[in-house]
Amino acid sequence: MSTVADKLAKKSSHRTSAKQVRLRLVYIDFWSAVKLSFLAAIAIAIVTVVAFVMVYLVVQTTGLIAKADAFFGSFSDGSFVLSQFVSLPQVLAFSAIVAILNLVVVTVLGAVIAGIYNLAVKVTGGLLVGFTSN
């Protein structure tokens, strides 16, 4: 069975000095995929918490929360105060919850994608990858 990659490799007119190897990826280890997706999810969780805190600090520094309090107070009796619900502890708690949920979802998603790829390889034959040595 000849693939497009095989035909393109035969049409190559110049030879390189480095050895080229073409390999077919036919299996992704489930636990390796879970570990890698967990590490990626940890990085995303850290970025999420930092981004939430930075956005909160910018909103607080610009006085947007106080302006929103004044806006909501103009058409209510003043019982609803936005700054009561949006403070640094609440923002940190919310960002931690979002980060933990994101951690679980990304880890499970990585495992599911590895499983789907392993099932798809049975039909497609895998992914052809080319490597070269320097």
Tab-separated table of N, CA and C in Angstrom, residues 15-129:
chain	number	residue	atom	x	y	z
A	15	ARG	N	19.409	14.438	-1.855
A	15	ARG	CA	19.597	13.587	-0.686
A	15	ARG	C	20.269	14.403	0.403
A	16	THR	N	19.790	14.259	1.606
A	16	THR	CA	20.381	14.974	2.728
A	16	THR	C	21.445	14.105	3.368
A	17	SER	N	22.346	14.756	4.077
A	17	SER	CA	23.405	14.010	4.741
A	17	SER	C	22.903	13.344	6.018
A	18	ALA	N	21.841	13.872	6.583
A	18	ALA	CA	21.297	13.293	7.805
A	18	ALA	C	20.394	12.117	7.454
A	19	LYS	N	20.387	11.138	8.313
A	19	LYS	CA	19.548	9.967	8.094
A	19	LYS	C	18.103	10.301	8.468
A	20	GLN	N	17.214	9.944	7.586
A	20	GLN	CA	15.804	10.200	7.827
A	20	GLN	C	15.098	8.885	8.090
A	21	VAL	N	14.248	8.903	9.080
A	21	VAL	CA	13.491	7.712	9.453
A	21	VAL	C	12.018	8.090	9.490
A	22	ARG	N	11.191	7.246	8.901
A	22	ARG	CA	9.751	7.466	8.951
A	22	ARG	C	9.144	6.352	9.787
A	23	LEU	N	8.424	6.731	10.798
A	23	LEU	CA	7.814	5.768	11.707
A	23	LEU	C	6.309	5.996	11.745
A	24	ARG	N	5.605	4.965	12.071
A	24	ARG	CA	4.151	5.039	12.156
A	24	ARG	C	3.753	4.947	13.627
A	25	LEU	N	2.990	5.947	14.092
A	25	LEU	CA	2.505	5.958	15.471
A	25	LEU	C	1.223	5.132	15.522
A	26	VAL	N	1.303	3.955	16.148
A	26	VAL	CA	0.161	3.047	16.136
A	26	VAL	C	-0.432	2.836	17.518
A	27	TYR	N	0.153	3.423	18.561
A	27	TYR	CA	-0.372	3.215	19.907
A	27	TYR	C	0.087	4.347	20.813
A	28	ILE	N	-0.829	4.861	21.601
A	28	ILE	CA	-0.495	5.841	22.642
A	28	ILE	C	-0.797	5.178	23.972
A	29	ASP	N	0.213	5.094	24.819
A	29	ASP	CA	0.039	4.468	26.127
A	29	ASP	C	-0.958	5.296	26.948
A	30	PHE	N	-1.928	4.610	27.517
A	30	PHE	CA	-3.002	5.275	28.247
A	30	PHE	C	-2.461	6.071	29.435
A	31	TRP	N	-1.608	5.450	30.257
A	31	TRP	CA	-1.117	6.127	31.458
A	31	TRP	C	-0.168	7.260	31.116
A	32	SER	N	0.580	7.133	30.045
A	32	SER	CA	1.431	8.242	29.620
A	32	SER	C	0.587	9.440	29.194
A	33	ALA	N	-0.496	9.161	28.497
A	33	ALA	CA	-1.395	10.236	28.083
A	33	ALA	C	-2.053	10.895	29.290
A	34	VAL	N	-2.430	10.091	30.283
A	34	VAL	CA	-3.041	10.642	31.496
A	34	VAL	C	-2.047	11.515	32.247
A	35	LYS	N	-0.806	11.035	32.395
A	35	LYS	CA	0.210	11.824	33.109
A	35	LYS	C	0.515	13.133	32.387
A	36	LEU	N	0.646	13.068	31.057
A	36	LEU	CA	0.953	14.276	30.300
A	36	LEU	C	-0.203	15.268	30.338
A	37	SER	N	-1.426	14.777	30.217
A	37	SER	CA	-2.571	15.686	30.279
A	37	SER	C	-2.741	16.259	31.683
A	38	PHE	N	-2.378	15.490	32.719
A	38	PHE	CA	-2.433	16.014	34.090
A	38	PHE	C	-1.426	17.141	34.280
A	39	LEU	N	-0.220	16.971	33.753
A	39	LEU	CA	0.783	18.046	33.861
A	39	LEU	C	0.352	19.292	33.093
A	40	ALA	N	-0.225	19.093	31.917
A	40	ALA	CA	-0.733	20.237	31.157
A	40	ALA	C	-1.877	20.915	31.911
A	41	ALA	N	-2.716	20.128	32.562
A	41	ALA	CA	-3.835	20.689	33.319
A	41	ALA	C	-3.351	21.475	34.531
A	42	ILE	N	-2.272	21.024	35.161
A	42	ILE	CA	-1.703	21.784	36.286
A	42	ILE	C	-1.217	23.145	35.802
A	43	ALA	N	-0.545	23.162	34.659
A	43	ALA	CA	-0.074	24.435	34.107
A	43	ALA	C	-1.243	25.358	33.771
A	44	ILE	N	-2.300	24.799	33.186
A	44	ILE	CA	-3.477	25.597	32.858
A	44	ILE	C	-4.158	26.100	34.132
A	45	ALA	N	-4.174	25.280	35.182
A	45	ALA	CA	-4.794	25.693	36.453
A	45	ALA	C	-4.044	26.859	37.073
A	46	ILE	N	-2.717	26.805	37.037
A	46	ILE	CA	-1.920	27.909	37.585
A	46	ILE	C	-2.175	29.186	36.801
A	47	VAL	N	-2.216	29.071	35.486
A	47	VAL	CA	-2.488	30.240	34.647
A	47	VAL	C	-3.883	30.783	34.926
A	48	THR	N	-4.836	29.911	35.158
A	48	THR	CA	-6.215	30.342	35.448
A	48	THR	C	-6.282	31.146	36.737
A	49	VAL	N	-5.662	30.646	37.792
A	49	VAL	CA	-5.697	31.355	39.081
A	49	VAL	C	-5.009	32.711	38.958
A	50	VAL	N	-3.854	32.739	38.321
A	50	VAL	CA	-3.127	34.010	38.166
A	50	VAL	C	-3.929	34.984	37.320
A	51	ALA	N	-4.569	34.497	36.257
A	51	ALA	CA	-5.359	35.383	35.402
A	51	ALA	C	-6.560	35.964	36.149
A	52	PHE	N	-7.246	35.142	36.948
A	52	PHE	CA	-8.381	35.637	37.727
A	52	PHE	C	-7.931	36.726	38.697
A	53	VAL	N	-6.829	36.486	39.380
A	53	VAL	CA	-6.344	37.473	40.350
A	53	VAL	C	-5.922	38.752	39.643
A	54	MET	N	-5.248	38.622	38.505
A	54	MET	CA	-4.806	39.826	37.783
A	54	MET	C	-6.004	40.631	37.276
A	55	VAL	N	-7.005	39.954	36.749
A	55	VAL	CA	-8.199	40.671	36.283
A	55	VAL	C	-8.902	41.353	37.454
A	56	TYR	N	-8.990	40.662	38.589
A	56	TYR	CA	-9.609	41.276	39.764
A	56	TYR	C	-8.833	42.521	40.202
A	57	LEU	N	-7.509	42.418	40.240
A	57	LEU	CA	-6.703	43.570	40.665
A	57	LEU	C	-6.857	44.744	39.707
A	58	VAL	N	-6.944	44.469	38.421
A	58	VAL	CA	-7.142	45.550	37.451
A	58	VAL	C	-8.516	46.179	37.630
A	59	VAL	N	-9.537	45.348	37.821
A	59	VAL	CA	-10.899	45.870	38.000
A	59	VAL	C	-10.999	46.682	39.289
A	60	GLN	N	-10.342	46.210	40.337
A	60	GLN	CA	-10.396	46.938	41.607
A	60	GLN	C	-9.604	48.247	41.522
A	61	THR	N	-8.442	48.200	40.877
A	61	THR	CA	-7.603	49.403	40.778
A	61	THR	C	-8.279	50.488	39.949
A	62	THR	N	-8.973	50.097	38.896
A	62	THR	CA	-9.638	51.087	38.057
A	62	THR	C	-10.923	51.625	38.684
A	63	GLY	N	-11.385	51.028	39.770
A	63	GLY	CA	-12.585	51.519	40.445
A	63	GLY	C	-13.872	51.049	39.801
A	64	LEU	N	-13.791	50.024	38.988
A	64	LEU	CA	-14.977	49.536	38.295
A	64	LEU	C	-15.997	48.925	39.249
A	65	ILE	N	-15.531	48.293	40.309
A	65	ILE	CA	-16.452	47.682	41.277
A	65	ILE	C	-17.233	48.766	42.018
A	66	ALA	N	-16.566	49.846	42.396
A	66	ALA	CA	-17.256	50.945	43.076
A	66	ALA	C	-18.277	51.605	42.154
A	67	LYS	N	-17.925	51.743	40.872
A	67	LYS	CA	-18.869	52.321	39.914
A	67	LYS	C	-20.068	51.395	39.710
A	68	ALA	N	-19.828	50.096	39.704
A	68	ALA	CA	-20.932	49.147	39.569
A	68	ALA	C	-21.822	49.183	40.809
A	69	ASP	N	-21.218	49.347	41.996
A	69	ASP	CA	-22.008	49.497	43.221
A	69	ASP	C	-22.916	50.722	43.132
A	70	ALA	N	-22.356	51.821	42.651
A	70	ALA	CA	-23.151	53.042	42.509
A	70	ALA	C	-24.260	52.853	41.478
A	71	PHE	N	-23.959	52.127	40.404
A	71	PHE	CA	-24.963	51.881	39.363
A	71	PHE	C	-26.108	51.036	39.899
A	72	PHE	N	-25.774	49.929	40.583
A	72	PHE	CA	-26.830	49.083	41.134
A	72	PHE	C	-27.576	49.790	42.266
A	73	GLY	N	-26.890	50.632	43.023
A	73	GLY	CA	-27.548	51.378	44.091
A	73	GLY	C	-28.498	52.433	43.577
A	74	SER	N	-28.309	52.912	42.323
A	74	SER	CA	-29.162	53.956	41.775
A	74	SER	C	-30.581	53.454	41.486
A	75	PHE	N	-30.745	52.186	41.187
A	75	PHE	CA	-32.099	51.708	40.921
A	75	PHE	C	-32.571	50.652	41.926
A	76	SER	N	-31.838	50.480	43.007
A	76	SER	CA	-32.303	49.597	44.083
A	76	SER	C	-32.260	50.380	45.390
A	77	ASP	N	-32.666	49.753	46.457
A	77	ASP	CA	-32.698	50.443	47.749
A	77	ASP	C	-31.329	50.431	48.434
A	78	GLY	N	-30.307	49.967	47.752
A	78	GLY	CA	-28.966	49.947	48.327
A	78	GLY	C	-28.650	48.679	49.096
A	79	SER	N	-29.569	47.725	49.064
A	79	SER	CA	-29.320	46.479	49.794
A	79	SER	C	-28.365	45.562	49.041
A	80	PHE	N	-28.287	45.705	47.713
A	80	PHE	CA	-27.372	44.891	46.913
A	80	PHE	C	-26.067	45.644	46.717
A	81	VAL	N	-25.009	45.086	47.271
A	81	VAL	CA	-23.686	45.700	47.156
A	81	VAL	C	-22.778	44.686	46.461
A	82	LEU	N	-22.305	45.043	45.280
A	82	LEU	CA	-21.483	44.129	44.489
A	82	LEU	C	-20.148	43.843	45.162
A	83	SER	N	-19.601	44.812	45.839
A	83	SER	CA	-18.303	44.609	46.487
A	83	SER	C	-18.379	43.587	47.616
A	84	GLN	N	-19.587	43.316	48.089
A	84	GLN	CA	-19.775	42.282	49.107
A	84	GLN	C	-19.546	40.890	48.505
A	85	PHE	N	-19.867	40.728	47.219
A	85	PHE	CA	-19.734	39.436	46.554
A	85	PHE	C	-18.429	39.298	45.781
A	86	VAL	N	-17.832	40.413	45.416
A	86	VAL	CA	-16.605	40.381	44.615
A	86	VAL	C	-15.480	40.994	45.441
A	87	SER	N	-14.803	40.135	46.173
A	87	SER	CA	-13.617	40.561	46.908
A	87	SER	C	-12.532	39.514	46.667
A	88	LEU	N	-11.338	39.785	47.132
A	88	LEU	CA	-10.216	38.894	46.843
A	88	LEU	C	-10.444	37.466	47.342
A	89	PRO	N	-10.960	37.234	48.547
A	89	PRO	CA	-11.193	35.838	48.945
A	89	PRO	C	-12.205	35.106	48.058
A	90	GLN	N	-13.256	35.801	47.652
A	90	GLN	CA	-14.236	35.164	46.778
A	90	GLN	C	-13.643	34.879	45.406
A	91	VAL	N	-12.842	35.802	44.892
A	91	VAL	CA	-12.206	35.592	43.589
A	91	VAL	C	-11.234	34.425	43.659
A	92	LEU	N	-10.455	34.345	44.738
A	92	LEU	CA	-9.523	33.225	44.893
A	92	LEU	C	-10.266	31.895	45.016
A	93	ALA	N	-11.359	31.870	45.757
A	93	ALA	CA	-12.131	30.637	45.903
A	93	ALA	C	-12.749	30.213	44.572
A	94	PHE	N	-13.299	31.168	43.857
A	94	PHE	CA	-13.902	30.852	42.557
A	94	PHE	C	-12.853	30.381	41.562
A	95	SER	N	-11.700	31.044	41.541
A	95	SER	CA	-10.649	30.634	40.612
A	95	SER	C	-10.104	29.258	40.979
A	96	ALA	N	-10.036	28.944	42.269
A	96	ALA	CA	-9.581	27.613	42.681
A	96	ALA	C	-10.578	26.540	42.253
A	97	ILE	N	-11.858	26.821	42.377
A	97	ILE	CA	-12.879	25.856	41.945
A	97	ILE	C	-12.812	25.641	40.432
A	98	VAL	N	-12.680	26.734	39.691
A	98	VAL	CA	-12.568	26.621	38.232
A	98	VAL	C	-11.310	25.850	37.856
A	99	ALA	N	-10.202	26.113	38.543
A	99	ALA	CA	-8.942	25.430	38.243
A	99	ALA	C	-9.039	23.933	38.543
A	100	ILE	N	-9.678	23.563	39.641
A	100	ILE	CA	-9.816	22.142	39.984
A	100	ILE	C	-10.730	21.440	38.985
A	101	LEU	N	-11.836	22.066	38.611
A	101	LEU	CA	-12.712	21.468	37.602
A	101	LEU	C	-11.984	21.337	36.264
A	102	ASN	N	-11.221	22.348	35.918
A	102	ASN	CA	-10.445	22.318	34.681
A	102	ASN	C	-9.405	21.206	34.730
A	103	LEU	N	-8.798	21.009	35.887
A	103	LEU	CA	-7.807	19.951	36.071
A	103	LEU	C	-8.418	18.580	35.801
A	104	VAL	N	-9.586	18.346	36.338
A	104	VAL	CA	-10.261	17.062	36.141
A	104	VAL	C	-10.671	16.884	34.677
A	105	VAL	N	-11.242	17.927	34.092
A	105	VAL	CA	-11.741	17.823	32.721
A	105	VAL	C	-10.600	17.596	31.731
A	106	VAL	N	-9.518	18.335	31.861
A	106	VAL	CA	-8.396	18.194	30.924
A	106	VAL	C	-7.739	16.829	31.075
A	107	THR	N	-7.606	16.336	32.297
A	107	THR	CA	-7.011	15.014	32.506
A	107	THR	C	-7.875	13.926	31.884
A	108	VAL	N	-9.165	13.980	32.116
A	108	VAL	CA	-10.072	12.983	31.536
A	108	VAL	C	-10.105	13.111	30.018
A	109	LEU	N	-10.077	14.327	29.526
A	109	LEU	CA	-10.094	14.546	28.084
A	109	LEU	C	-8.849	13.964	27.423
A	110	GLY	N	-7.698	14.114	28.055
A	110	GLY	CA	-6.475	13.524	27.513
A	110	GLY	C	-6.558	12.017	27.444
A	111	ALA	N	-7.121	11.399	28.472
A	111	ALA	CA	-7.283	9.940	28.480
A	111	ALA	C	-8.278	9.494	27.408
A	112	VAL	N	-9.355	10.224	27.259
A	112	VAL	CA	-10.364	9.868	26.261
A	112	VAL	C	-9.800	10.010	24.850
A	113	ILE	N	-9.041	11.069	24.606
A	113	ILE	CA	-8.453	11.268	23.281
A	113	ILE	C	-7.456	10.160	22.967
A	114	ALA	N	-6.668	9.743	23.953
A	114	ALA	CA	-5.735	8.627	23.734
A	114	ALA	C	-6.499	7.354	23.401
A	115	GLY	N	-7.578	7.093	24.105
A	115	GLY	CA	-8.390	5.915	23.808
A	115	GLY	C	-9.020	5.972	22.434
A	116	ILE	N	-9.529	7.132	22.064
A	116	ILE	CA	-10.135	7.289	20.741
A	116	ILE	C	-9.088	7.115	19.650
A	117	TYR	N	-7.882	7.661	19.867
A	117	TYR	CA	-6.818	7.500	18.883
A	117	TYR	C	-6.441	6.028	18.736
A	118	ASN	N	-6.329	5.325	19.851
A	118	ASN	CA	-5.976	3.903	19.792
A	118	ASN	C	-7.047	3.093	19.058
A	119	LEU	N	-8.304	3.481	19.185
A	119	LEU	CA	-9.367	2.811	18.433
A	119	LEU	C	-9.329	3.201	16.950
A	120	ALA	N	-9.031	4.454	16.670
A	120	ALA	CA	-8.990	4.925	15.285
A	120	ALA	C	-7.811	4.330	14.521
A	121	VAL	N	-6.744	3.979	15.216
A	121	VAL	CA	-5.570	3.397	14.566
A	121	VAL	C	-5.928	2.059	13.935
A	122	LYS	N	-6.856	1.337	14.531
A	122	LYS	CA	-7.260	0.042	13.987
A	122	LYS	C	-7.897	0.205	12.611
A	123	VAL	N	-8.496	1.367	12.354
A	123	VAL	CA	-9.135	1.617	11.068
A	123	VAL	C	-8.169	2.298	10.092
A	124	THR	N	-7.432	3.293	10.565
A	124	THR	CA	-6.612	4.111	9.675
A	124	THR	C	-5.180	3.621	9.530
A	125	GLY	N	-4.693	2.837	10.455
A	125	GLY	CA	-3.319	2.355	10.364
A	125	GLY	C	-2.312	3.221	11.080
A	126	GLY	N	-2.704	4.300	11.650
A	126	GLY	CA	-1.781	5.124	12.426
A	126	GLY	C	-1.366	6.393	11.718
A	127	LEU	N	-0.513	7.128	12.366
A	127	LEU	CA	-0.041	8.419	11.881
A	127	LEU	C	1.413	8.260	11.459
A	128	LEU	N	1.732	8.618	10.216
A	128	LEU	CA	3.082	8.515	9.709
A	128	LEU	C	3.871	9.758	10.133
A	129	VAL	N	4.965	9.536	10.832
A	129	VAL	CA	5.789	10.628	11.360
A	129	VAL	C	7.203	10.467	10.844
